[in-house]
XYZ file of C-alpha atoms in Angstrom:
650
model
C 0.000 0.000 0.000
C 1.192 3.512 -0.785
C 0.431 6.905 0.741
C 0.989 10.443 -0.475
C 3.610 12.517 1.318
C 3.977 16.230 0.581
C 7.030 18.135 1.805
C 6.851 21.892 2.157
C 8.305 24.371 1.429
C 10.186 22.415 -1.249
C 6.917 21.382 -2.897
C 8.181 17.839 -3.453
C 5.511 15.150 -3.237
C 4.897 11.580 -4.216
C 3.508 8.186 -3.296
C 5.675 6.193 -0.887
C 5.412 2.718 0.541
C 3.537 2.351 3.811
C 5.869 1.833 6.775
C 8.938 3.755 5.598
C 10.107 6.667 7.780
C 9.621 10.291 6.799
C 13.391 10.579 6.500
C 13.438 7.714 3.993
C 10.491 9.286 2.157
C 12.398 12.566 2.016
C 15.446 10.875 0.505
C 13.253 9.060 -2.001
C 11.599 12.302 -3.086
C 14.819 14.322 -3.160
C 14.135 16.438 -0.067
C 17.197 17.407 1.986
C 16.624 17.071 5.733
C 19.494 17.434 8.206
C 20.372 14.151 9.932
C 23.882 14.374 11.344
C 23.550 11.043 13.150
C 22.610 9.243 9.935
C 19.167 8.306 11.224
C 20.387 6.901 14.562
C 17.720 8.927 16.418
C 20.143 10.867 18.600
C 21.009 14.214 16.961
C 17.507 15.728 16.856
C 18.346 17.651 13.679
C 15.586 16.153 11.518
C 12.711 17.983 13.216
C 9.609 18.343 11.048
C 6.151 19.724 11.725
C 3.060 17.741 10.758
C 0.181 19.833 9.458
C -3.296 18.594 10.344
C -6.561 19.055 8.482
C -8.000 18.693 5.013
C -5.958 20.403 2.308
C -8.275 20.887 -0.643
C -5.462 21.986 -2.954
C -3.773 18.603 -2.571
C -6.884 16.555 -1.950
C -5.507 14.929 1.211
C -6.403 14.695 4.882
C -3.212 15.076 6.898
C -3.084 13.920 10.503
C -0.655 12.971 13.255
C -2.552 9.678 13.384
C -1.196 8.917 9.908
C 2.227 8.369 11.464
C 3.513 5.725 13.873
C 3.304 6.560 17.616
C 5.752 8.919 19.315
C 9.018 7.244 20.345
C 11.056 7.805 23.488
C 13.943 9.253 21.463
C 11.598 11.975 20.233
C 10.610 12.891 23.775
C 14.314 13.290 24.556
C 15.020 15.553 21.568
C 11.837 17.630 21.388
C 10.652 20.052 24.050
C 7.081 20.250 25.324
C 6.180 23.214 23.110
C 7.411 21.395 20.002
C 5.554 18.217 20.909
C 2.374 20.228 21.452
C 2.888 21.883 18.060
C 2.991 18.540 16.176
C 6.756 18.285 15.750
C 8.279 14.870 15.079
C 11.710 13.502 14.206
C 11.675 12.389 10.575
C 13.941 9.437 11.363
C 11.508 8.047 13.950
C 8.016 8.244 12.476
C 6.719 5.801 9.890
C 4.209 6.725 7.206
C 0.811 5.090 7.794
C -1.354 7.483 5.757
C -1.348 10.663 3.685
C 0.589 13.452 5.377
C 1.677 17.050 4.755
C 5.093 17.744 6.284
C 6.622 21.173 6.851
C 10.409 21.158 7.127
C 11.455 24.153 9.287
C 14.380 26.214 8.107
C 16.841 24.840 10.668
C 16.151 21.283 9.498
C 16.700 21.897 5.790
C 19.844 20.364 4.379
C 19.969 22.444 1.207
C 19.155 26.120 1.488
C 17.046 27.574 -1.278
C 18.642 30.078 -3.601
C 16.446 33.170 -3.305
C 17.263 36.236 -5.373
C 17.080 39.157 -2.965
C 18.929 41.730 -5.034
C 17.510 44.125 -7.545
C 19.416 46.727 -9.522
C 21.206 49.904 -8.518
C 18.650 52.680 -8.251
C 18.935 56.373 -7.487
C 16.940 57.530 -4.506
C 16.252 60.561 -2.387
C 17.166 59.993 1.266
C 14.215 61.293 3.261
C 13.219 58.635 5.820
C 10.086 58.759 7.948
C 12.131 58.334 11.125
C 14.920 60.600 12.365
C 16.970 60.950 15.535
C 17.433 64.155 17.508
C 19.864 64.733 20.381
C 18.741 67.225 23.006
C 20.048 68.587 26.299
C 17.392 69.625 28.801
C 17.582 71.583 32.060
C 17.009 69.198 35.005
C 13.723 69.291 36.865
C 13.660 71.489 39.968
C 11.180 72.455 42.632
C 10.695 75.703 40.760
C 10.232 74.024 37.343
C 7.229 71.720 37.495
C 7.129 70.680 33.839
C 6.699 66.990 33.166
C 9.493 65.002 31.544
C 7.570 64.682 28.275
C 6.693 68.381 28.138
C 10.331 69.252 28.874
C 11.488 66.920 26.056
C 8.919 68.226 23.598
C 9.877 71.839 24.261
C 13.570 71.007 23.861
C 12.897 69.308 20.511
C 10.868 72.331 19.407
C 13.463 74.879 20.480
C 16.621 73.010 19.423
C 15.412 71.271 16.259
C 12.279 73.106 15.194
C 9.953 70.133 15.625
C 6.218 70.816 16.080
C 5.175 72.084 19.491
C 2.322 69.564 19.569
C 4.558 66.523 19.110
C 3.057 63.315 20.562
C 4.762 60.385 22.312
C 4.172 56.636 22.144
C 2.554 55.319 25.316
C 5.229 52.696 26.008
C 7.972 55.263 25.430
C 6.231 57.558 27.914
C 6.213 54.762 30.513
C 10.022 54.463 30.366
C 10.756 58.166 29.816
C 11.522 59.184 33.433
C 14.217 56.524 33.735
C 15.716 57.301 30.323
C 16.108 61.052 30.880
C 17.661 60.610 34.319
C 19.990 57.831 33.155
C 21.200 60.228 30.479
C 21.441 63.091 32.991
C 18.832 65.019 31.006
C 20.679 64.405 27.754
C 18.813 62.029 25.436
C 18.343 61.000 21.833
C 14.723 61.001 20.679
C 13.631 58.962 17.668
C 10.736 60.708 15.935
C 8.336 59.349 13.295
C 7.216 61.787 10.577
C 7.789 64.750 12.923
C 4.595 63.659 14.660
C 5.398 61.096 17.347
C 8.331 60.194 19.574
C 8.743 56.439 19.220
C 11.956 55.897 21.202
C 14.070 57.731 23.766
C 17.628 56.625 24.575
C 19.943 58.046 27.247
C 22.830 60.104 25.875
C 23.869 60.464 22.252
C 22.901 57.520 20.018
C 23.282 57.640 16.259
C 22.288 54.118 15.120
C 19.257 54.442 12.853
C 18.136 51.346 10.951
C 14.948 50.250 9.209
C 13.721 47.060 7.595
C 12.060 46.676 4.193
C 10.359 43.342 3.466
C 8.819 41.848 0.342
C 6.434 39.073 1.415
C 5.935 36.924 -1.659
C 3.583 33.993 -1.913
C 6.565 31.633 -1.960
C 9.534 33.615 -0.666
C 10.223 36.490 1.727
C 13.103 38.894 1.035
C 14.269 41.429 3.632
C 16.642 44.414 3.554
C 18.097 46.012 6.675
C 19.018 49.589 5.785
C 20.919 52.464 7.405
C 18.405 55.312 7.409
C 21.177 57.905 7.698
C 23.067 56.875 4.561
C 20.650 54.682 2.600
C 23.149 51.817 2.658
C 21.789 48.269 2.691
C 23.510 46.683 5.688
C 22.150 43.114 5.542
C 20.096 41.199 2.989
C 18.352 37.987 3.993
C 15.510 35.776 2.820
C 13.468 32.711 3.649
C 10.704 30.585 2.258
C 7.314 31.986 3.178
C 6.350 29.740 6.119
C 2.717 29.893 4.952
C 3.613 27.627 2.019
C 2.631 24.621 4.106
C -0.979 25.845 4.068
C -1.117 26.173 0.277
C 1.173 27.010 -2.605
C -0.919 29.797 -4.129
C -3.142 32.587 -2.859
C -6.430 30.855 -3.637
C -5.476 27.712 -1.721
C -4.546 29.851 1.306
C -7.815 31.746 1.116
C -9.559 28.375 0.952
C -7.560 27.129 3.941
C -8.686 30.123 6.000
C -12.302 29.405 5.065
C -12.147 25.644 5.689
C -10.391 25.851 9.060
C -11.700 27.871 11.987
C -8.196 28.851 13.093
C -6.763 28.888 9.568
C -6.304 32.663 9.287
C -4.705 32.924 12.719
C -2.302 30.054 11.940
C -1.170 31.639 8.683
C -0.926 35.079 10.299
C 1.252 33.765 13.115
C 3.418 31.861 10.649
C 4.420 34.986 8.710
C 4.834 37.081 11.873
C 7.188 34.429 13.265
C 9.041 34.552 9.959
C 9.422 38.342 10.158
C 10.678 38.086 13.729
C 13.189 35.425 12.715
C 14.509 37.637 9.924
C 14.709 40.702 12.179
C 16.598 38.728 14.835
C 19.197 37.084 12.628
C 19.761 40.188 10.462
C 20.462 42.478 13.411
C 22.696 39.823 14.995
C 24.960 39.989 11.942
C 25.842 43.622 12.670
C 25.786 43.558 16.462
C 22.368 45.144 16.934
C 19.085 44.030 18.456
C 15.656 43.802 16.796
C 14.613 46.672 19.105
C 17.062 48.875 17.166
C 14.858 48.624 14.062
C 12.786 51.806 14.247
C 10.945 51.741 10.915
C 9.600 49.061 8.609
C 7.897 48.818 5.227
C 5.978 45.800 3.963
C 4.889 44.928 0.439
C 2.897 41.859 -0.614
C 0.098 40.840 -2.943
C -3.405 41.546 -1.683
C -4.039 38.066 -0.276
C -0.681 38.028 1.533
C -1.482 41.524 2.845
C -4.763 40.359 4.354
C -3.181 37.319 5.991
C -0.200 39.283 7.343
C -2.547 41.904 8.810
C -4.987 39.189 9.970
C -7.823 40.580 7.840
C -10.296 37.924 6.696
C -9.368 37.258 3.044
C -12.438 35.246 2.030
C -14.116 38.126 0.207
C -11.058 38.429 -2.048
C -12.079 35.062 -3.470
C -15.595 36.197 -4.323
C -16.820 38.665 -6.917
C -16.281 41.636 -6.892
C -12.999 40.661 -5.116
C -13.021 43.727 -2.857
C -10.072 44.081 -0.448
C -10.533 44.905 3.219
C -8.475 48.066 2.707
C -6.919 49.732 -0.331
C -5.092 52.630 1.256
C -1.601 52.495 2.676
C -1.584 51.752 6.385
C 0.572 52.780 9.333
C 0.349 50.125 12.051
C 2.198 49.824 15.328
C 4.632 46.915 15.100
C 3.539 45.623 18.494
C -0.090 45.433 17.334
C 0.975 42.900 14.702
C 3.306 41.072 17.066
C 6.422 42.124 15.155
C 9.294 42.286 17.634
C 11.178 45.411 16.613
C 11.277 48.798 18.407
C 8.118 48.760 20.516
C 6.950 52.163 19.331
C 7.898 51.599 15.686
C 5.291 51.979 12.975
C 5.042 49.576 10.033
C 4.054 51.170 6.737
C 2.278 49.087 4.104
C 1.934 50.340 0.545
C -1.552 50.681 -1.002
C -3.532 48.128 -2.987
C -4.254 48.907 -6.640
C -7.262 46.664 -7.137
C -8.355 43.103 -6.426
C -5.323 40.849 -6.469
C -2.987 43.600 -7.711
C -1.493 44.587 -4.415
C 1.224 46.654 -2.755
C 3.958 44.498 -4.297
C 2.978 45.710 -7.758
C 2.841 49.299 -6.505
C 6.384 48.717 -5.232
C 7.446 47.501 -8.685
C 5.938 50.617 -10.248
C 7.688 53.101 -7.946
C 10.952 51.239 -8.554
C 10.663 51.014 -12.354
C 8.703 54.269 -12.872
C 7.092 53.481 -16.248
C 4.884 56.515 -15.650
C 7.933 58.714 -16.337
C 8.502 57.221 -19.819
C 7.324 59.860 -22.343
C 6.780 57.743 -25.467
C 7.879 54.088 -25.447
C 5.424 51.404 -24.407
C 6.824 49.387 -21.517
C 5.587 45.947 -20.514
C 6.529 44.945 -16.963
C 5.865 41.399 -15.773
C 6.426 40.421 -12.161
C 6.577 36.651 -12.457
C 5.591 34.720 -9.367
C 2.951 32.367 -8.087
C 0.593 35.271 -8.676
C 1.732 37.260 -11.730
C 1.218 41.009 -12.127
C 1.487 42.820 -15.440
C 1.811 46.569 -16.149
C 1.729 48.254 -19.555
C 2.049 51.832 -20.702
C 3.973 55.051 -20.149
C 3.394 58.512 -18.705
C 0.258 59.018 -20.788
C -1.615 55.971 -19.521
C -0.824 52.933 -17.406
C -2.799 49.683 -17.193
C -2.354 46.672 -14.957
C -3.787 43.210 -14.423
C -3.234 40.114 -12.339
C -3.138 36.491 -13.430
C -3.048 33.234 -11.513
C 0.220 31.885 -12.861
C 0.300 29.127 -10.273
C 3.357 27.526 -8.704
C 4.384 25.365 -11.688
C 7.043 27.847 -12.818
C 8.580 27.612 -9.356
C 8.764 23.825 -9.396
C 5.457 22.826 -7.812
C 3.007 20.630 -9.749
C 5.999 19.333 -11.753
C 6.884 15.656 -11.233
C 10.542 16.342 -10.502
C 10.102 20.051 -9.877
C 11.801 21.687 -6.910
C 12.683 25.097 -5.588
C 15.961 26.673 -6.652
C 18.436 24.979 -4.313
C 21.660 22.989 -4.639
C 20.933 19.913 -6.730
C 18.329 21.606 -8.921
C 18.829 21.525 -12.683
C 18.745 25.201 -13.668
C 19.780 25.209 -17.344
C 19.109 22.633 -20.062
C 20.080 22.182 -23.716
C 18.959 19.392 -26.074
C 20.760 18.600 -29.313
C 17.940 18.729 -31.918
C 19.560 15.992 -34.019
C 20.782 13.456 -31.447
C 18.533 14.459 -28.502
C 21.618 14.359 -26.290
C 21.072 16.451 -23.166
C 23.455 18.820 -21.425
C 22.441 20.544 -18.230
C 23.785 22.571 -15.330
C 22.977 21.915 -11.670
C 22.935 24.608 -8.980
C 26.071 24.141 -6.913
C 28.092 22.687 -9.819
C 30.332 24.824 -12.017
C 30.445 22.452 -14.982
C 27.674 21.085 -17.186
C 26.733 17.471 -17.780
C 28.243 15.520 -19.522
C 31.502 17.274 -18.627
C 30.780 15.904 -15.162
C 29.014 12.547 -15.126
C 27.817 12.427 -11.506
C 25.862 15.667 -11.246
C 24.024 14.880 -7.979
C 20.866 16.294 -9.575
C 17.680 16.037 -7.503
C 15.102 17.769 -9.673
C 14.416 20.749 -11.930
C 13.809 24.327 -10.760
C 11.897 27.112 -12.510
C 14.525 28.341 -14.961
C 15.264 24.746 -15.975
C 11.548 24.065 -16.415
C 11.231 26.952 -18.907
C 14.356 25.730 -20.720
C 12.964 22.206 -20.758
C 9.737 23.084 -22.557
C 11.558 25.379 -24.985
C 14.185 22.746 -25.759
C 11.627 19.951 -26.223
C 9.793 22.214 -28.662
C 12.945 23.332 -30.493
C 14.085 19.717 -30.884
C 10.706 18.531 -32.182
C 10.012 16.219 -29.239
C 6.782 18.134 -28.581
C 4.719 19.941 -31.181
C 3.059 23.362 -31.029
C 0.178 21.919 -29.047
C 2.609 20.582 -26.447
C 1.993 16.927 -27.306
C 4.862 14.455 -27.317
C 5.822 12.894 -30.628
C 5.849 9.238 -29.577
C 6.984 8.132 -33.028
C 10.495 9.217 -32.106
C 12.671 6.145 -31.594
C 14.996 7.248 -28.812
C 15.537 5.922 -25.265
C 14.933 9.378 -23.763
C 11.456 9.552 -25.307
C 9.348 6.910 -23.635
C 6.202 6.128 -21.679
C 6.392 6.241 -17.905
C 5.069 3.727 -15.415
C 1.646 5.344 -15.822
C 1.779 4.782 -19.580
C 2.014 8.500 -20.342
C 4.747 10.207 -22.394
C 7.861 11.548 -20.722
C 11.402 12.649 -21.587
C 14.441 11.520 -19.579
C 16.435 14.580 -18.563
C 18.963 12.779 -16.364
C 19.587 9.058 -15.980
C 19.480 7.516 -12.505
C 23.240 6.996 -12.277
C 23.809 10.738 -12.752
C 21.447 11.821 -10.004
C 21.475 12.057 -6.224
C 18.064 10.383 -5.905
C 18.924 7.119 -7.656
C 16.148 7.395 -10.238
C 15.668 8.909 -13.674
C 14.650 12.559 -13.618
C 11.983 12.949 -16.270
C 9.745 15.651 -17.716
C 6.235 14.466 -18.411
C 3.294 15.361 -20.603
C 1.520 16.683 -17.495
C 4.550 18.867 -16.720
C 4.403 20.422 -20.186
C 0.699 21.143 -19.724
C 1.298 22.821 -16.343
C 3.847 25.171 -17.913
C 1.526 25.894 -20.835
C -1.233 26.909 -18.413
C 1.092 29.267 -16.560
C 2.612 30.894 -19.624
C -0.791 31.254 -21.297
C -2.069 33.179 -18.278
C 0.799 35.670 -18.567
C 0.500 36.007 -22.330
C -3.256 36.556 -22.365
C -2.981 39.156 -19.611
C -0.350 41.087 -21.570
C -2.327 40.931 -24.826
C -5.503 42.200 -23.177
C -3.610 45.190 -21.809
C -2.149 45.883 -25.257
C -5.627 45.812 -26.761
C -7.050 48.145 -24.100
C -4.146 50.527 -24.626
C -4.573 50.381 -28.406
C -1.086 49.094 -29.296
C -0.028 46.046 -31.308
C 3.572 45.839 -30.073
C 5.678 46.735 -27.055
C 9.001 48.553 -27.080
C 10.490 46.751 -24.098
C 9.777 43.911 -21.707
C 10.923 44.094 -18.091
C 10.966 40.835 -16.127
C 10.735 41.508 -12.414
C 10.912 39.095 -9.515
C 13.484 36.499 -8.550
C 12.262 33.999 -11.121
C 12.413 36.544 -13.936
C 16.116 37.092 -13.278
C 17.115 33.472 -13.810
C 15.087 32.393 -16.825
C 16.593 32.427 -20.296
C 14.917 35.261 -22.225
C 15.044 33.362 -25.494
C 13.508 30.239 -23.955
C 10.727 32.337 -22.417
C 9.873 33.900 -25.770
C 10.083 30.589 -27.643
C 7.332 29.139 -25.466
C 5.314 32.363 -25.697
C 5.483 33.636 -22.137
C 5.124 37.231 -23.333
C 4.431 38.997 -26.663
C 7.117 39.395 -29.295
C 9.854 41.936 -28.624
C 13.462 42.420 -29.658
C 15.456 40.225 -27.272
C 17.918 43.041 -26.586
C 14.999 45.024 -25.167
C 14.013 42.243 -22.774
C 15.707 42.793 -19.430
C 15.578 41.293 -15.966
C 15.684 43.735 -13.050
C 15.738 41.393 -10.077
C 13.434 41.830 -7.137
C 11.844 45.138 -8.138
C 9.145 44.746 -5.465
C 11.893 44.538 -2.851
C 13.537 47.586 -4.399
C 10.249 49.460 -4.116
C 9.937 48.470 -0.462
C 13.452 49.831 0.149
C 12.683 53.075 -1.670
C 9.555 53.575 0.442
C 11.623 52.922 3.565
C 14.290 55.455 2.625
C 12.060 58.171 1.185
C 8.625 59.225 2.421
C 8.195 60.899 -0.956
C 8.035 57.448 -2.504
C 5.195 56.562 -0.134
C 3.264 59.555 -1.455
C 4.176 58.557 -5.013
C 2.889 55.037 -4.319
C -0.453 56.407 -3.129
C -0.692 58.564 -6.248
C 0.125 55.839 -8.779
C -2.142 53.315 -7.044
C -5.040 55.679 -7.724
C -3.964 56.461 -11.275
C -3.191 53.029 -12.724
C -6.163 51.391 -14.442
C -6.955 47.819 -13.461
C -8.230 45.421 -16.140
C -10.106 42.300 -15.023
C -9.289 39.884 -17.834
C -11.117 36.819 -16.527
C -14.526 38.407 -17.172
C -13.787 39.194 -20.825
C -16.267 37.242 -23.017
C -13.549 35.756 -25.227
C -11.132 34.930 -22.414
C -11.400 31.163 -22.781
C -10.810 31.284 -26.541
C -7.801 33.523 -26.120
C -6.441 31.348 -23.340
C -6.775 28.248 -25.519
C -4.925 29.997 -28.356
C -2.144 31.039 -25.979
C -1.634 27.436 -24.862
C 0.115 26.740 -28.168
C 3.876 27.175 -28.495
C 4.571 30.023 -28.819
C 0.983 30.890 -29.878
C -1.560 29.447 -32.270
C -1.910 32.630 -34.378
C 0.176 35.530 -33.064
C 3.475 36.161 -34.848
C 6.940 36.271 -33.293
C 9.182 37.848 -35.942
C 12.124 38.290 -33.583
C 12.448 34.513 -33.057
C 11.036 33.308 -36.382
C 14.471 32.016 -37.375
C 14.396 29.714 -34.334
C 10.900 28.474 -35.126
C 11.882 27.836 -38.749
C 14.803 25.657 -37.594
C 12.634 23.220 -35.618
C 13.080 19.764 -37.196
C 10.025 18.288 -38.899
C 9.850 14.846 -37.333
C 7.519 12.126 -38.586
């Protein structure tokens, strides 16, 4: 008997034999879990968390009862809180039913490669938070002013701050001790010249803020010096909410199907933010309490979950968000452990599923400053956002790209981590394969033992493009099973597949293949992006674009030519297709460093025109046409020479 095991956040899943341990299942499915003792049940490094409940996205009921009983070794290695929170040791528990397993960051053997960097951008340094040093006359029997009033007057007289300046309640509670410890000389941290959010004895000049891009799959964070604009530390992690669903709709569904679903997902991301704040400040000898300002960007569903706003109405027409405006929220109200009086700023929502992350992309890329050329900007992620236009008019839309491009829903798909095949080439005549694995400098077959475990997003795009260019699949995406070659075969399920890497080359001891279902999953994702872009072009009244900007981590790794060959976006000169890295993260940084960018974000969020493509009467027909490679009717003159060279196989 076999049971389904799903490992998050890697997204690896498969059927495994009943009775094997989770550690053995992980090895079988190519999931790296730390086990320094080699499975001897003594090191405690293979901690995993078992998620309970029905997961509609995967069609499984996951339960602790689907594993063998707790062993004594687990009681020795896990504390009471972990045991209460459904933690187990992967080496100890046997699979007795379907189960969804979350591998916490400290237990992951291979760390995911997350692109946190964007491009160099000019910015105006005008942060929301500033520090002011003041010297006050000590209190006397003749001077009955309160400590706060004395501080406020000193800030007004010495620095010209408003006379009606307010103070955070928790800062006020500690103020008497702070001013006397500093012998009436203190440094006040002030937010937007409106509120004192921190008071430190003596002269203190450390001033840092944190900008965070909360993606559906990954979280990227930037610790910045608010005095110089310098990025001090960059860090990232998998979004810990992945275990509740790989896309926004599945997470909305999870919150609706489980009474405590929203609270669980909310706490998961807050814990993630606190982890990032702690380890980033540690790197430079600071404390999380030293972070005095923070900006957050996310798509609309991630915004609702992070702010603990019920997201269920986002999944129903007319898809209205709980709030569209930018928000200023006390960090402590969200449970974010930074400076207690600090205020977290979230950028505004444009419309529906086009959220603050797309606003962040816009204020980073500034297409609204382009006088003539038509710019197409695609932020490729689990939820894709598309912008089109220039200073005259700007349109946007959102499309459910799904997680296939990031490795999920692909038989041997995986996140970008060591062992993932990231680049692939197929000889169109011999069908010989060469590929590069993350963590290896050389390509196969220059190295025979590649230790490959699966294929990540950039390799998946290459794979479909190369299968098409070599004639293994036709324009419809179907395999040509008349090809007599050992790499083109039928799998155990009788369905077509292509062998990318033979078992002896891999780290998982089995052939890594790309299946007919995998091709279809990519076609669905790329069609969603293409149709969204074409609708915007039609609404804008243009038949071509002058440039294509690929934003997001994924967009920076994919091969531009491969992406155009499969029809991920409309035709454009390849030299005008550029990747700009994590533009949403760049926008979050800009909003952290310059309050003017926050005002700009509010302005552009009101100005950009949202297009709801799914309600267009011909959407299904257009989507079907866009499933073809690169498209059933649209022309691609800039890659026509590639299409003409595809071998005509019988």
